[in-house]
C-alpha positions as a printed Julia matrix, in Angstrom:
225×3 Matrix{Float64}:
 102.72   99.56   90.86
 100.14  101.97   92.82
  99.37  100.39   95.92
  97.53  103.67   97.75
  96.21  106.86   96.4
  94.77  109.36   99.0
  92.16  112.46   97.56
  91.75  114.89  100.04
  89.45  118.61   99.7
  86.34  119.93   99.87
  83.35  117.63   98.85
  82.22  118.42   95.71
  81.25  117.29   92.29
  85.04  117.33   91.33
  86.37  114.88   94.12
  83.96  112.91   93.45
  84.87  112.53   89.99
  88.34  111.74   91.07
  87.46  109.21   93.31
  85.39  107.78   90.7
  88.7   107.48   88.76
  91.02  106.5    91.62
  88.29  103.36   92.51
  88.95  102.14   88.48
  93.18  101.68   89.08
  92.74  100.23   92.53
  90.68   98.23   95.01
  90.97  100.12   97.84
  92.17  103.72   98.04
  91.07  106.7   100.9
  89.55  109.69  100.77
  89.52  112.87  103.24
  86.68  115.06  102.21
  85.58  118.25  104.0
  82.38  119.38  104.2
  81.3   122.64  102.88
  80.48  124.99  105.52
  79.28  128.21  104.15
  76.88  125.67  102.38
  75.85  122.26  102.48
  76.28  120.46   98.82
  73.47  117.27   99.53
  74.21  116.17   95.91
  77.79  116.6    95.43
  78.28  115.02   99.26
  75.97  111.55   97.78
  78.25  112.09   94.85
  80.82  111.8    96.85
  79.87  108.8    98.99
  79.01  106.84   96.25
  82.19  107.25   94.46
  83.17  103.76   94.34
  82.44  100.52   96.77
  86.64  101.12   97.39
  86.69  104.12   99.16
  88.17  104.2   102.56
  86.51  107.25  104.03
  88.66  109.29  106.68
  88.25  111.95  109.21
  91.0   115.11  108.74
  90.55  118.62  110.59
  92.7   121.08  108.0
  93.38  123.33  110.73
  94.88  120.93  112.68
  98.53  119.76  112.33
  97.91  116.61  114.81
  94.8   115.75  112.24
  97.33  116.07  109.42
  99.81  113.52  111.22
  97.09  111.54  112.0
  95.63  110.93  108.51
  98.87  110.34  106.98
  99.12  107.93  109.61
  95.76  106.25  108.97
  96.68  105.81  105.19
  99.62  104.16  105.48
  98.12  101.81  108.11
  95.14  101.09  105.78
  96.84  100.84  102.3
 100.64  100.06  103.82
 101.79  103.67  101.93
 101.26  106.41   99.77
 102.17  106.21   96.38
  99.84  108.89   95.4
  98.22  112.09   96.77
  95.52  114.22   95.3
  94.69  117.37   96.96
  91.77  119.26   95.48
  91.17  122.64   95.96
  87.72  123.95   94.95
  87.18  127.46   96.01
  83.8   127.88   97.99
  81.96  131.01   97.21
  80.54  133.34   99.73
  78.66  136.33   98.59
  78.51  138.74  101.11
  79.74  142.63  102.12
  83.02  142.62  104.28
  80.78  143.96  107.32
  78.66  140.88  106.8
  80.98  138.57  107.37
  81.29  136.12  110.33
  84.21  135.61  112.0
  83.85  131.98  111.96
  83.57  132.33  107.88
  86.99  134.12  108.38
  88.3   131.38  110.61
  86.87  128.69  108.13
  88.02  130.67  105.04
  91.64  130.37  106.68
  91.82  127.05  108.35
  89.76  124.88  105.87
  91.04  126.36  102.78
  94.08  128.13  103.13
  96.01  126.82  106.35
  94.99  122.97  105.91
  97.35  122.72  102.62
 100.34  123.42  104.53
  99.92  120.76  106.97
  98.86  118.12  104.81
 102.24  118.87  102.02
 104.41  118.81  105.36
 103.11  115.41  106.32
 103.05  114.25  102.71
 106.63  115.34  101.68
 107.82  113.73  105.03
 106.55  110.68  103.92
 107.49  110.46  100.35
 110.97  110.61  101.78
 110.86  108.44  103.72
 109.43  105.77  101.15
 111.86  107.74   98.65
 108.83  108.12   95.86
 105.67  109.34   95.44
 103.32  111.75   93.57
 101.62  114.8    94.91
  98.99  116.15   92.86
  97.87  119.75   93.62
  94.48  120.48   91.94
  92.63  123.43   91.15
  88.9   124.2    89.73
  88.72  127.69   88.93
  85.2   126.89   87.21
  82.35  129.06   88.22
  84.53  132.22   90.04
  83.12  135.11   88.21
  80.45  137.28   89.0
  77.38  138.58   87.53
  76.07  141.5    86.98
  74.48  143.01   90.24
  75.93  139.99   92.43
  77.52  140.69   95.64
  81.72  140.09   95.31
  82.89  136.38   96.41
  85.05  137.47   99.16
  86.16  133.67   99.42
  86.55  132.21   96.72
  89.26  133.94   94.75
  91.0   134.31   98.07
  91.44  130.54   98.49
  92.06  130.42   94.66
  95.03  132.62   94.79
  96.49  131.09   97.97
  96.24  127.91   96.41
  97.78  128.46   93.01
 100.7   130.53   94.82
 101.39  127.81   97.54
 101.14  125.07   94.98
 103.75  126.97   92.66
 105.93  127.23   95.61
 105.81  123.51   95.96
 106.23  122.91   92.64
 109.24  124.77   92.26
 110.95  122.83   95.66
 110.12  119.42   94.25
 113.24  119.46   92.21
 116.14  117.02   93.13
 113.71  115.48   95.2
 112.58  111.86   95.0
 109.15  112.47   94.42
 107.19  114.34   92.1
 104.69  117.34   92.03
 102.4   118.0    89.6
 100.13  121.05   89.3
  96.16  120.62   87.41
  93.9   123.52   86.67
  90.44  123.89   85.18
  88.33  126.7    84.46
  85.61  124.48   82.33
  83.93  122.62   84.97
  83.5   119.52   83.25
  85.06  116.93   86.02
  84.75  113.76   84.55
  86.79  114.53   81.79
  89.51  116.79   83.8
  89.34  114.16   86.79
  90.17  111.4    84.16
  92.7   114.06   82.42
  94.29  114.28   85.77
  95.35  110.41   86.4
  96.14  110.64   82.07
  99.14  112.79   83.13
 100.07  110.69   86.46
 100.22  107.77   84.94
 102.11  108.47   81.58
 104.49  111.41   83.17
 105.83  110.37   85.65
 109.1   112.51   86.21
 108.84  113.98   83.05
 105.54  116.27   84.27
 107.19  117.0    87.42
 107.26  120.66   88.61
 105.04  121.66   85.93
 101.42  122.76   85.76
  99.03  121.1    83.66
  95.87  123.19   82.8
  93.07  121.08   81.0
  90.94  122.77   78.43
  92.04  124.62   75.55
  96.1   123.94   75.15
  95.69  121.39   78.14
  98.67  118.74   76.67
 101.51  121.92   76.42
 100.81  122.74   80.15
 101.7   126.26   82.01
């Protein structure tokens, strides 16, 4: 039985669809969301918000491994453990030449979107361990990374992409023998109802079976990658 299911990322239209999904298995599960910083999403943060009346909303610093600790810490005390964890990576887009940049985009860039993942897995793992079970879901939205024509690059974006999709292989490919499972989602179509409710499809019909594997929805989406 899932007693507590913890969404973490950046807040956007995409968590919010999975929280919208998470709040129709359980009565109470918790949500970390980031805010956007290179810019400030007013719909998808309502969206967000008013995911479900079951959300348990929680503070988490991705740079920081004591915020990490601490939110692992807070779920457990508000939902007794962690049976599932969905960590959402949506690549923010920032459009600028390198000599534009800001070094607090770089520190941002790094700590928010790159950095934070490795905490939070640590402090996951560790617990799923300890409870011996658990899933981690590691989820990726490619939609909306190219560029047009005449557009400055996305220096960002892709970046945190690519970190992303390597660290979650990496973690993917260590979950073996262990007793919990990883599961890897990606989505280049940008429809997130239907790849939010794809998403909880595979984690609650796999189980082990979809473990260490990643599950692309779209075209092909039911023979993985």
């Amino acid at each position: 039985m899932i007693r507590g299911i913890l969404i973490a990322g950046l807040e956007s239209s995409l968590s919010a669809a999975i929280a919208t999904e998470a709040g129709k298995r359980v009565k109470q599960y918790a949500a970390a969301f980031i805010p956007n910083k290179f810019s400030v999403p007013v719909r998808e943060r309502t969206a967000a918000q008013s995911a479900g009346g079951s959300l348990i909303p929680l503070s988490w610093n991705p740079g920081s491994p004591v915020s990490a600790r601490t939110l692992i810490l807070a779920v457990e005390n508000r939902l007794e453990r962690i049976d599932q964890a969905i960590l959402v990576c949506t690549p923010p887009s920032l459009r600028r030449q390198p000599e534009e940049l800001a070094l607090a985009d770089i520190d941002t860039a790094v700590n928010d979107h790159i950095k934070g993942w490795f905490f939070l897995v640590k402090e996951l793992t560790a617990a799923f361990k300890t409870h011996n079970g658990g899933a981690l879901a590691l989820v990726l939205s490619n939609a909306g990374m190219g560029t047009e024509k005449g557009e400055a690059p996305d220096l960002i974006g892709p970046s945190v992409a690519a970190s992303f999709s390597s660290f979650s292989s990496g973690i993917l490919a260590s979950s073996v023998g262990k007793p919990y499972t990883a599961l890897g989602f990606s989505s280049e179509t940008g429809e997130d109802a239907a790849f939010a409710a794809f998403i909880f499809k595979i984690l609650d019909e796999n189980g082990k079976r979809g473990s260490g594997k990643w599950h692309r929805y779209g075209k092909f989406s039911f023979f993985g990658r």
